[in-house]
Amino acid sequence: VVKIAPSLLSADFGRLREEIAEVTKGGADLLHLDVMDGHFVPNLTFGPFIVEAIRKLTKLPLDCHLMIEDPLTYGPQFAKAGADIVTFHVEAEADPGKTLDAIEAAGARAGMVVNPGTGPERLRPWLPRCAMVLVMSVWPGFSGQKFMPEVLEKIPVLRDELGYAGDVEIDGGISPATAGAAKAAGANVLVAGSAIFKAPDRGAVIHALRQA
Ligand code: DX5
Ligand code: ZN
C-alpha cells in the first residue's frame, strides 16, 4: 500500500491550519516537513519551533526531512518537537550511526536520504537501522522542480541487492504523471508539494497519486 505525504513547503504558511485540514480530509497519510539550513542546501525554511506548532495542529505522523549539515545536533530537537520520523542526508558531515541513535533516543524513528548523485550502496552499513530511506528525485532545496526518472533505478538496488525491506520514500517532482513510475520501481511513500498544494482540489490529487 502506498502512502501519500504532502510537503508543506508548497503550502500557504499564513493559513497552515486550513491547509493541513484540507490535505487531512483529502486522505494524506503523513505530513512531510522540509527543514533547510542555508548551508547543506541554498535555501532556509524552519526549525523545531515550527514543528512543535504543527504538532499541535494535527494527529497525522510528521515526517521531518532534514536538509542540514549537522543532523546529529539538530535531529534530536526535531524528535522532541514532535516529529514521528526524522530523516537526514548521508552526504551531510555527520556520523550516521550516532545520528540514528540520537534521533531514536529522543523519541522518533530515524531514516536516511540520498541525493540524486549518491549511490544507494553508500547507505549499506546503516540500512538495517533505517525505518525509511528517502530517494531524492530532484536536487534538494526547492519545490516545483522537474522529476529525475534516472534515480528510480536505485530502488530495485535497495530492495533486491541490498535487501532493504523498510519504507522507501521518493521526493521531488512527484505528480499523478510521475507517481506510477515511482511506485513501479518500488517506492511506497510518495512526497508531493506543488502537485498537491497548487491544485484547487487537494483530495483529488491525493487520490490520483494513490491510483497512479
Ligand atoms: C525539495 C523538498 C521536497 C519538495 C517537493 O528539496 O525536499 O520535499 O517540497 O516539492 P515538489 O513536490 O513540488 O517537487
Ligand atoms: Zn523533502
Short mmCIF file of N, CA and C in Angstrom, two decimals, residues 19-168:
data_model
loop_
_atom_site.label_atom_id
_atom_site.label_comp_id
_atom_site.label_asym_id
_atom_site.label_seq_id
_atom_site.Cartn_x
_atom_site.Cartn_y
_atom_site.Cartn_z
N GLU A 19 -4.75 24.58 5.51
CA GLU A 19 -4.03 23.75 4.54
C GLU A 19 -3.90 22.31 5.05
N ILE A 20 -3.56 22.18 6.32
CA ILE A 20 -3.40 20.84 6.91
C ILE A 20 -4.76 20.14 6.97
N ALA A 21 -5.79 20.88 7.33
CA ALA A 21 -7.14 20.29 7.40
C ALA A 21 -7.56 19.77 6.03
N GLU A 22 -7.24 20.53 4.97
CA GLU A 22 -7.64 20.11 3.62
C GLU A 22 -6.95 18.83 3.17
N VAL A 23 -5.65 18.73 3.41
CA VAL A 23 -4.96 17.50 2.96
C VAL A 23 -5.32 16.32 3.87
N THR A 24 -5.67 16.61 5.12
CA THR A 24 -6.08 15.54 6.02
C THR A 24 -7.41 14.95 5.53
N LYS A 25 -8.34 15.85 5.24
CA LYS A 25 -9.63 15.43 4.70
C LYS A 25 -9.44 14.73 3.35
N GLY A 26 -8.47 15.18 2.59
CA GLY A 26 -8.20 14.61 1.27
C GLY A 26 -7.51 13.26 1.32
N GLY A 27 -7.12 12.79 2.51
CA GLY A 27 -6.59 11.44 2.62
C GLY A 27 -5.08 11.33 2.79
N ALA A 28 -4.40 12.41 3.17
CA ALA A 28 -2.95 12.34 3.40
C ALA A 28 -2.64 11.32 4.50
N ASP A 29 -1.54 10.61 4.34
CA ASP A 29 -1.15 9.61 5.34
C ASP A 29 -0.13 10.16 6.33
N LEU A 30 0.69 11.10 5.88
CA LEU A 30 1.64 11.76 6.76
C LEU A 30 1.94 13.15 6.21
N LEU A 31 2.54 14.00 7.01
CA LEU A 31 2.92 15.33 6.54
C LEU A 31 4.43 15.40 6.44
N HIS A 32 4.91 15.85 5.28
CA HIS A 32 6.34 15.94 5.02
C HIS A 32 6.81 17.37 5.30
N LEU A 33 7.77 17.50 6.20
CA LEU A 33 8.25 18.82 6.62
C LEU A 33 9.71 18.99 6.19
N ASP A 34 9.95 19.96 5.33
CA ASP A 34 11.29 20.16 4.75
C ASP A 34 12.08 21.19 5.54
N VAL A 35 13.13 20.72 6.18
CA VAL A 35 13.96 21.58 7.02
C VAL A 35 15.27 21.87 6.29
N MET A 36 15.54 23.17 6.06
CA MET A 36 16.74 23.57 5.30
C MET A 36 17.51 24.62 6.09
N ASP A 37 18.85 24.51 6.04
CA ASP A 37 19.67 25.35 6.91
C ASP A 37 20.47 26.43 6.17
N GLY A 38 20.30 26.56 4.85
CA GLY A 38 21.05 27.56 4.11
C GLY A 38 22.52 27.21 3.90
N HIS A 39 22.93 26.01 4.34
CA HIS A 39 24.31 25.54 4.15
C HIS A 39 24.33 24.25 3.35
N PHE A 40 23.58 23.26 3.82
CA PHE A 40 23.52 21.99 3.08
C PHE A 40 22.80 22.19 1.75
N VAL A 41 21.81 23.06 1.76
CA VAL A 41 21.10 23.45 0.54
C VAL A 41 20.99 24.98 0.52
N PRO A 42 20.88 25.57 -0.67
CA PRO A 42 20.84 27.04 -0.75
C PRO A 42 19.44 27.60 -0.50
N ASN A 43 18.85 27.23 0.62
CA ASN A 43 17.53 27.75 0.98
C ASN A 43 17.36 27.55 2.48
N LEU A 44 16.47 28.33 3.06
CA LEU A 44 16.21 28.29 4.50
C LEU A 44 14.72 28.06 4.71
N THR A 45 14.37 27.21 5.66
CA THR A 45 12.94 27.08 5.95
C THR A 45 12.67 27.32 7.43
N PHE A 46 12.54 26.24 8.21
CA PHE A 46 12.10 26.43 9.60
C PHE A 46 12.78 25.41 10.51
N GLY A 47 12.66 25.67 11.80
CA GLY A 47 13.29 24.81 12.80
C GLY A 47 12.27 24.10 13.68
N PRO A 48 12.75 23.52 14.78
CA PRO A 48 11.89 22.72 15.67
C PRO A 48 10.71 23.50 16.25
N PHE A 49 10.86 24.78 16.40
CA PHE A 49 9.80 25.62 16.96
C PHE A 49 8.51 25.54 16.12
N ILE A 50 8.69 25.55 14.80
CA ILE A 50 7.54 25.46 13.89
C ILE A 50 6.98 24.03 13.90
N VAL A 51 7.87 23.06 13.99
CA VAL A 51 7.40 21.66 14.05
C VAL A 51 6.52 21.45 15.29
N GLU A 52 6.94 22.06 16.38
CA GLU A 52 6.15 21.99 17.61
C GLU A 52 4.75 22.59 17.41
N ALA A 53 4.69 23.70 16.68
CA ALA A 53 3.40 24.34 16.40
C ALA A 53 2.54 23.45 15.50
N ILE A 54 3.17 22.86 14.49
CA ILE A 54 2.44 21.98 13.57
C ILE A 54 1.93 20.75 14.32
N ARG A 55 2.76 20.27 15.26
CA ARG A 55 2.37 19.09 16.05
C ARG A 55 1.01 19.29 16.72
N LYS A 56 0.77 20.53 17.13
CA LYS A 56 -0.49 20.84 17.84
C LYS A 56 -1.67 20.95 16.89
N LEU A 57 -1.39 21.03 15.57
CA LEU A 57 -2.48 21.22 14.60
C LEU A 57 -2.97 19.92 14.00
N THR A 58 -2.27 18.82 14.23
CA THR A 58 -2.61 17.58 13.51
C THR A 58 -2.25 16.33 14.30
N LYS A 59 -3.00 15.26 13.98
CA LYS A 59 -2.65 13.95 14.53
C LYS A 59 -1.88 13.12 13.52
N LEU A 60 -1.77 13.61 12.27
CA LEU A 60 -1.03 12.86 11.25
C LEU A 60 0.44 12.73 11.67
N PRO A 61 1.06 11.61 11.30
CA PRO A 61 2.50 11.48 11.57
C PRO A 61 3.29 12.59 10.85
N LEU A 62 4.28 13.14 11.52
CA LEU A 62 5.13 14.19 10.94
C LEU A 62 6.45 13.58 10.49
N ASP A 63 6.74 13.77 9.21
CA ASP A 63 7.92 13.20 8.55
C ASP A 63 8.87 14.37 8.28
N CYS A 64 9.91 14.50 9.12
CA CYS A 64 10.84 15.62 9.00
C CYS A 64 12.03 15.24 8.15
N HIS A 65 12.17 15.94 7.02
CA HIS A 65 13.28 15.72 6.08
C HIS A 65 14.32 16.80 6.34
N LEU A 66 15.42 16.41 6.98
CA LEU A 66 16.45 17.39 7.34
C LEU A 66 17.47 17.56 6.22
N MET A 67 17.46 18.73 5.60
CA MET A 67 18.48 19.07 4.61
C MET A 67 19.42 20.04 5.29
N ILE A 68 20.18 19.50 6.25
CA ILE A 68 21.03 20.34 7.09
C ILE A 68 22.38 19.66 7.29
N GLU A 69 23.38 20.48 7.63
CA GLU A 69 24.74 19.96 7.78
C GLU A 69 24.98 19.22 9.09
N ASP A 70 24.22 19.54 10.12
CA ASP A 70 24.52 18.96 11.42
C ASP A 70 23.32 18.21 12.03
N PRO A 71 22.95 17.09 11.39
CA PRO A 71 21.76 16.36 11.89
C PRO A 71 21.98 15.74 13.26
N LEU A 72 23.23 15.53 13.67
CA LEU A 72 23.47 14.95 15.00
C LEU A 72 23.04 15.93 16.09
N THR A 73 23.35 17.20 15.90
CA THR A 73 22.93 18.21 16.89
C THR A 73 21.43 18.48 16.83
N TYR A 74 20.90 18.63 15.60
CA TYR A 74 19.52 19.13 15.50
C TYR A 74 18.48 18.03 15.36
N GLY A 75 18.86 16.87 14.84
CA GLY A 75 17.89 15.78 14.65
C GLY A 75 17.08 15.49 15.91
N PRO A 76 17.75 15.30 17.07
CA PRO A 76 17.01 15.02 18.30
C PRO A 76 16.05 16.15 18.67
N GLN A 77 16.40 17.38 18.32
CA GLN A 77 15.50 18.50 18.65
C GLN A 77 14.18 18.42 17.87
N PHE A 78 14.27 17.90 16.64
CA PHE A 78 13.04 17.72 15.86
C PHE A 78 12.21 16.56 16.42
N ALA A 79 12.89 15.54 16.89
CA ALA A 79 12.18 14.42 17.54
C ALA A 79 11.44 14.93 18.78
N LYS A 80 12.11 15.73 19.56
CA LYS A 80 11.49 16.26 20.78
C LYS A 80 10.36 17.23 20.47
N ALA A 81 10.44 17.88 19.31
CA ALA A 81 9.39 18.82 18.90
C ALA A 81 8.13 18.09 18.43
N GLY A 82 8.23 16.76 18.26
CA GLY A 82 7.03 16.01 17.91
C GLY A 82 7.09 15.28 16.58
N ALA A 83 8.24 15.29 15.91
CA ALA A 83 8.35 14.52 14.67
C ALA A 83 8.22 13.03 14.98
N ASP A 84 7.53 12.30 14.09
CA ASP A 84 7.43 10.84 14.25
C ASP A 84 8.60 10.15 13.59
N ILE A 85 9.04 10.74 12.47
CA ILE A 85 10.21 10.19 11.79
C ILE A 85 11.10 11.36 11.37
N VAL A 86 12.41 11.18 11.53
CA VAL A 86 13.38 12.21 11.15
C VAL A 86 14.38 11.55 10.20
N THR A 87 14.49 12.12 8.98
CA THR A 87 15.48 11.60 8.03
C THR A 87 16.55 12.65 7.79
N PHE A 88 17.78 12.18 7.57
CA PHE A 88 18.90 13.09 7.30
C PHE A 88 19.72 12.53 6.14
N HIS A 89 20.48 13.41 5.50
CA HIS A 89 21.23 13.03 4.30
C HIS A 89 22.54 12.33 4.63
N VAL A 90 22.84 11.26 3.88
CA VAL A 90 24.12 10.57 4.04
C VAL A 90 25.26 11.50 3.63
N GLU A 91 24.97 12.52 2.79
CA GLU A 91 26.01 13.44 2.33
C GLU A 91 26.37 14.50 3.39
N ALA A 92 25.55 14.62 4.43
CA ALA A 92 25.85 15.60 5.48
C ALA A 92 27.10 15.15 6.22
N GLU A 93 27.84 16.11 6.76
CA GLU A 93 29.06 15.79 7.50
C GLU A 93 28.67 15.29 8.88
N ALA A 94 28.34 14.01 8.97
CA ALA A 94 27.87 13.51 10.26
C ALA A 94 28.28 12.06 10.42
N ASP A 95 28.17 11.57 11.63
CA ASP A 95 28.36 10.15 11.89
C ASP A 95 26.96 9.52 11.87
N PRO A 96 26.59 8.81 10.79
CA PRO A 96 25.21 8.35 10.66
C PRO A 96 24.77 7.42 11.80
N GLY A 97 25.67 6.55 12.26
CA GLY A 97 25.29 5.64 13.34
C GLY A 97 24.90 6.40 14.59
N LYS A 98 25.76 7.34 14.95
CA LYS A 98 25.50 8.17 16.13
C LYS A 98 24.22 8.98 15.97
N THR A 99 24.01 9.47 14.74
CA THR A 99 22.84 10.32 14.48
C THR A 99 21.55 9.50 14.58
N LEU A 100 21.57 8.29 14.00
CA LEU A 100 20.39 7.40 14.11
C LEU A 100 20.08 7.13 15.58
N ASP A 101 21.12 6.83 16.35
CA ASP A 101 20.95 6.57 17.79
C ASP A 101 20.34 7.77 18.51
N ALA A 102 20.87 8.95 18.20
CA ALA A 102 20.45 10.15 18.93
C ALA A 102 18.99 10.49 18.62
N ILE A 103 18.59 10.33 17.36
CA ILE A 103 17.20 10.62 16.98
C ILE A 103 16.26 9.64 17.69
N GLU A 104 16.64 8.36 17.69
CA GLU A 104 15.79 7.36 18.35
C GLU A 104 15.73 7.59 19.85
N ALA A 105 16.86 7.95 20.43
CA ALA A 105 16.87 8.20 21.88
C ALA A 105 15.96 9.37 22.23
N ALA A 106 15.79 10.29 21.27
CA ALA A 106 14.93 11.46 21.52
C ALA A 106 13.47 11.16 21.20
N GLY A 107 13.18 9.93 20.74
CA GLY A 107 11.78 9.51 20.65
C GLY A 107 11.16 9.43 19.27
N ALA A 108 11.96 9.53 18.20
CA ALA A 108 11.39 9.40 16.85
C ALA A 108 12.00 8.19 16.14
N ARG A 109 11.37 7.76 15.04
CA ARG A 109 12.02 6.79 14.16
C ARG A 109 13.01 7.57 13.30
N ALA A 110 14.02 6.86 12.79
CA ALA A 110 15.08 7.55 12.05
C ALA A 110 15.28 6.91 10.69
N GLY A 111 15.65 7.73 9.72
CA GLY A 111 15.92 7.22 8.38
C GLY A 111 16.96 8.08 7.69
N MET A 112 17.34 7.66 6.48
CA MET A 112 18.40 8.37 5.76
C MET A 112 17.97 8.69 4.33
N VAL A 113 18.66 9.70 3.76
CA VAL A 113 18.31 10.26 2.45
C VAL A 113 19.51 10.21 1.52
N VAL A 114 19.26 9.91 0.24
CA VAL A 114 20.32 10.04 -0.77
C VAL A 114 19.94 11.08 -1.82
N ASN A 115 20.89 11.94 -2.13
CA ASN A 115 20.75 12.92 -3.21
C ASN A 115 20.77 12.21 -4.56
N PRO A 116 20.33 12.89 -5.62
CA PRO A 116 20.35 12.27 -6.95
C PRO A 116 21.73 11.72 -7.35
N GLY A 117 22.81 12.35 -6.90
CA GLY A 117 24.15 11.92 -7.31
C GLY A 117 24.76 10.84 -6.44
N THR A 118 24.04 10.35 -5.45
CA THR A 118 24.62 9.39 -4.49
C THR A 118 24.05 8.00 -4.70
N GLY A 119 24.94 7.01 -4.76
CA GLY A 119 24.51 5.62 -4.96
C GLY A 119 23.91 5.04 -3.68
N PRO A 120 22.96 4.12 -3.83
CA PRO A 120 22.29 3.53 -2.67
C PRO A 120 23.23 2.71 -1.80
N GLU A 121 24.33 2.21 -2.40
CA GLU A 121 25.28 1.39 -1.61
C GLU A 121 25.97 2.21 -0.52
N ARG A 122 25.98 3.53 -0.67
CA ARG A 122 26.52 4.40 0.40
C ARG A 122 25.78 4.17 1.72
N LEU A 123 24.52 3.70 1.64
CA LEU A 123 23.71 3.52 2.85
C LEU A 123 23.92 2.17 3.51
N ARG A 124 24.63 1.27 2.82
CA ARG A 124 24.68 -0.13 3.22
C ARG A 124 24.92 -0.38 4.72
N PRO A 125 25.93 0.29 5.33
CA PRO A 125 26.21 -0.05 6.74
C PRO A 125 25.05 0.27 7.68
N TRP A 126 24.18 1.19 7.29
CA TRP A 126 23.14 1.66 8.23
C TRP A 126 21.73 1.19 7.86
N LEU A 127 21.61 0.54 6.70
CA LEU A 127 20.27 0.15 6.23
C LEU A 127 19.46 -0.64 7.25
N PRO A 128 20.07 -1.61 7.95
CA PRO A 128 19.27 -2.38 8.91
C PRO A 128 18.66 -1.50 9.99
N ARG A 129 19.21 -0.31 10.17
CA ARG A 129 18.74 0.58 11.23
C ARG A 129 17.79 1.67 10.73
N CYS A 130 17.58 1.73 9.41
CA CYS A 130 16.75 2.81 8.85
C CYS A 130 15.28 2.40 8.80
N ALA A 131 14.42 3.20 9.42
CA ALA A 131 12.98 2.96 9.34
C ALA A 131 12.46 3.41 7.98
N MET A 132 13.22 4.29 7.32
CA MET A 132 12.82 4.78 6.00
C MET A 132 14.06 5.20 5.23
N VAL A 133 14.03 4.96 3.92
CA VAL A 133 15.07 5.50 3.04
C VAL A 133 14.38 6.44 2.07
N LEU A 134 14.88 7.66 1.99
CA LEU A 134 14.31 8.66 1.09
C LEU A 134 15.25 8.83 -0.11
N VAL A 135 14.70 8.57 -1.29
CA VAL A 135 15.44 8.74 -2.53
C VAL A 135 14.99 10.06 -3.16
N MET A 136 15.93 11.02 -3.24
CA MET A 136 15.58 12.32 -3.84
C MET A 136 15.48 12.19 -5.35
N SER A 137 14.39 12.73 -5.91
CA SER A 137 14.22 12.72 -7.36
C SER A 137 14.31 14.13 -7.94
N VAL A 138 14.87 15.05 -7.13
CA VAL A 138 15.35 16.36 -7.60
C VAL A 138 16.54 16.68 -6.70
N TRP A 139 17.35 17.68 -7.07
CA TRP A 139 18.36 18.17 -6.13
C TRP A 139 17.62 18.96 -5.07
N PRO A 140 17.87 18.67 -3.78
CA PRO A 140 17.06 19.29 -2.74
C PRO A 140 17.28 20.80 -2.63
N GLY A 141 16.26 21.46 -2.11
CA GLY A 141 16.35 22.90 -1.89
C GLY A 141 15.07 23.64 -2.24
N PHE A 142 14.37 23.15 -3.27
CA PHE A 142 13.20 23.90 -3.72
C PHE A 142 12.11 22.95 -4.21
N SER A 143 10.88 23.36 -4.01
CA SER A 143 9.78 22.59 -4.60
C SER A 143 9.56 23.06 -6.03
N GLY A 144 8.75 22.31 -6.75
CA GLY A 144 8.40 22.71 -8.11
C GLY A 144 9.43 22.37 -9.17
N GLN A 145 10.39 21.50 -8.85
CA GLN A 145 11.39 21.12 -9.86
C GLN A 145 10.93 19.89 -10.63
N LYS A 146 11.67 19.63 -11.73
CA LYS A 146 11.30 18.54 -12.62
C LYS A 146 11.83 17.20 -12.09
N PHE A 147 10.96 16.20 -12.12
CA PHE A 147 11.27 14.84 -11.70
C PHE A 147 12.44 14.26 -12.51
N MET A 148 13.38 13.59 -11.81
CA MET A 148 14.53 12.96 -12.49
C MET A 148 14.32 11.44 -12.53
N PRO A 149 13.81 10.90 -13.64
CA PRO A 149 13.46 9.47 -13.68
C PRO A 149 14.68 8.56 -13.47
N GLU A 150 15.89 9.06 -13.77
CA GLU A 150 17.08 8.21 -13.67
C GLU A 150 17.39 7.77 -12.24
N VAL A 151 16.80 8.42 -11.23
CA VAL A 151 17.07 7.98 -9.84
C VAL A 151 16.31 6.70 -9.49
N LEU A 152 15.30 6.37 -10.29
CA LEU A 152 14.43 5.24 -9.93
C LEU A 152 15.16 3.91 -9.90
N GLU A 153 16.23 3.80 -10.69
CA GLU A 153 16.97 2.53 -10.72
C GLU A 153 17.63 2.20 -9.37
N LYS A 154 17.72 3.20 -8.49
CA LYS A 154 18.29 2.92 -7.16
C LYS A 154 17.36 2.07 -6.31
N ILE A 155 16.07 2.14 -6.58
CA ILE A 155 15.12 1.48 -5.68
C ILE A 155 15.20 -0.04 -5.77
N PRO A 156 15.22 -0.62 -6.99
CA PRO A 156 15.43 -2.08 -7.06
C PRO A 156 16.78 -2.51 -6.46
N VAL A 157 17.79 -1.65 -6.55
CA VAL A 157 19.08 -1.98 -5.93
C VAL A 157 18.90 -2.05 -4.41
N LEU A 158 18.21 -1.07 -3.85
CA LEU A 158 17.94 -1.08 -2.41
C LEU A 158 17.16 -2.32 -2.00
N ARG A 159 16.12 -2.60 -2.76
CA ARG A 159 15.21 -3.70 -2.41
C ARG A 159 15.86 -5.06 -2.63
N ASP A 160 16.42 -5.28 -3.82
CA ASP A 160 16.88 -6.62 -4.20
C ASP A 160 18.34 -6.88 -3.80
N GLU A 161 19.25 -5.97 -4.20
CA GLU A 161 20.67 -6.22 -3.91
C GLU A 161 21.02 -5.97 -2.46
N LEU A 162 20.45 -4.92 -1.89
CA LEU A 162 20.80 -4.55 -0.52
C LEU A 162 19.80 -5.10 0.50
N GLY A 163 18.73 -5.71 0.00
CA GLY A 163 17.78 -6.40 0.88
C GLY A 163 17.01 -5.50 1.82
N TYR A 164 16.80 -4.25 1.42
CA TYR A 164 16.12 -3.31 2.30
C TYR A 164 14.60 -3.50 2.20
N ALA A 165 13.97 -3.75 3.35
CA ALA A 165 12.53 -4.05 3.35
C ALA A 165 11.68 -2.95 3.98
N GLY A 166 12.32 -1.87 4.45
CA GLY A 166 11.56 -0.79 5.10
C GLY A 166 10.89 0.12 4.07
N ASP A 167 10.40 1.25 4.57
CA ASP A 167 9.74 2.22 3.68
C ASP A 167 10.75 2.86 2.75
N VAL A 168 10.37 2.97 1.47
CA VAL A 168 11.16 3.74 0.51
C VAL A 168 10.31 4.92 0.05
#
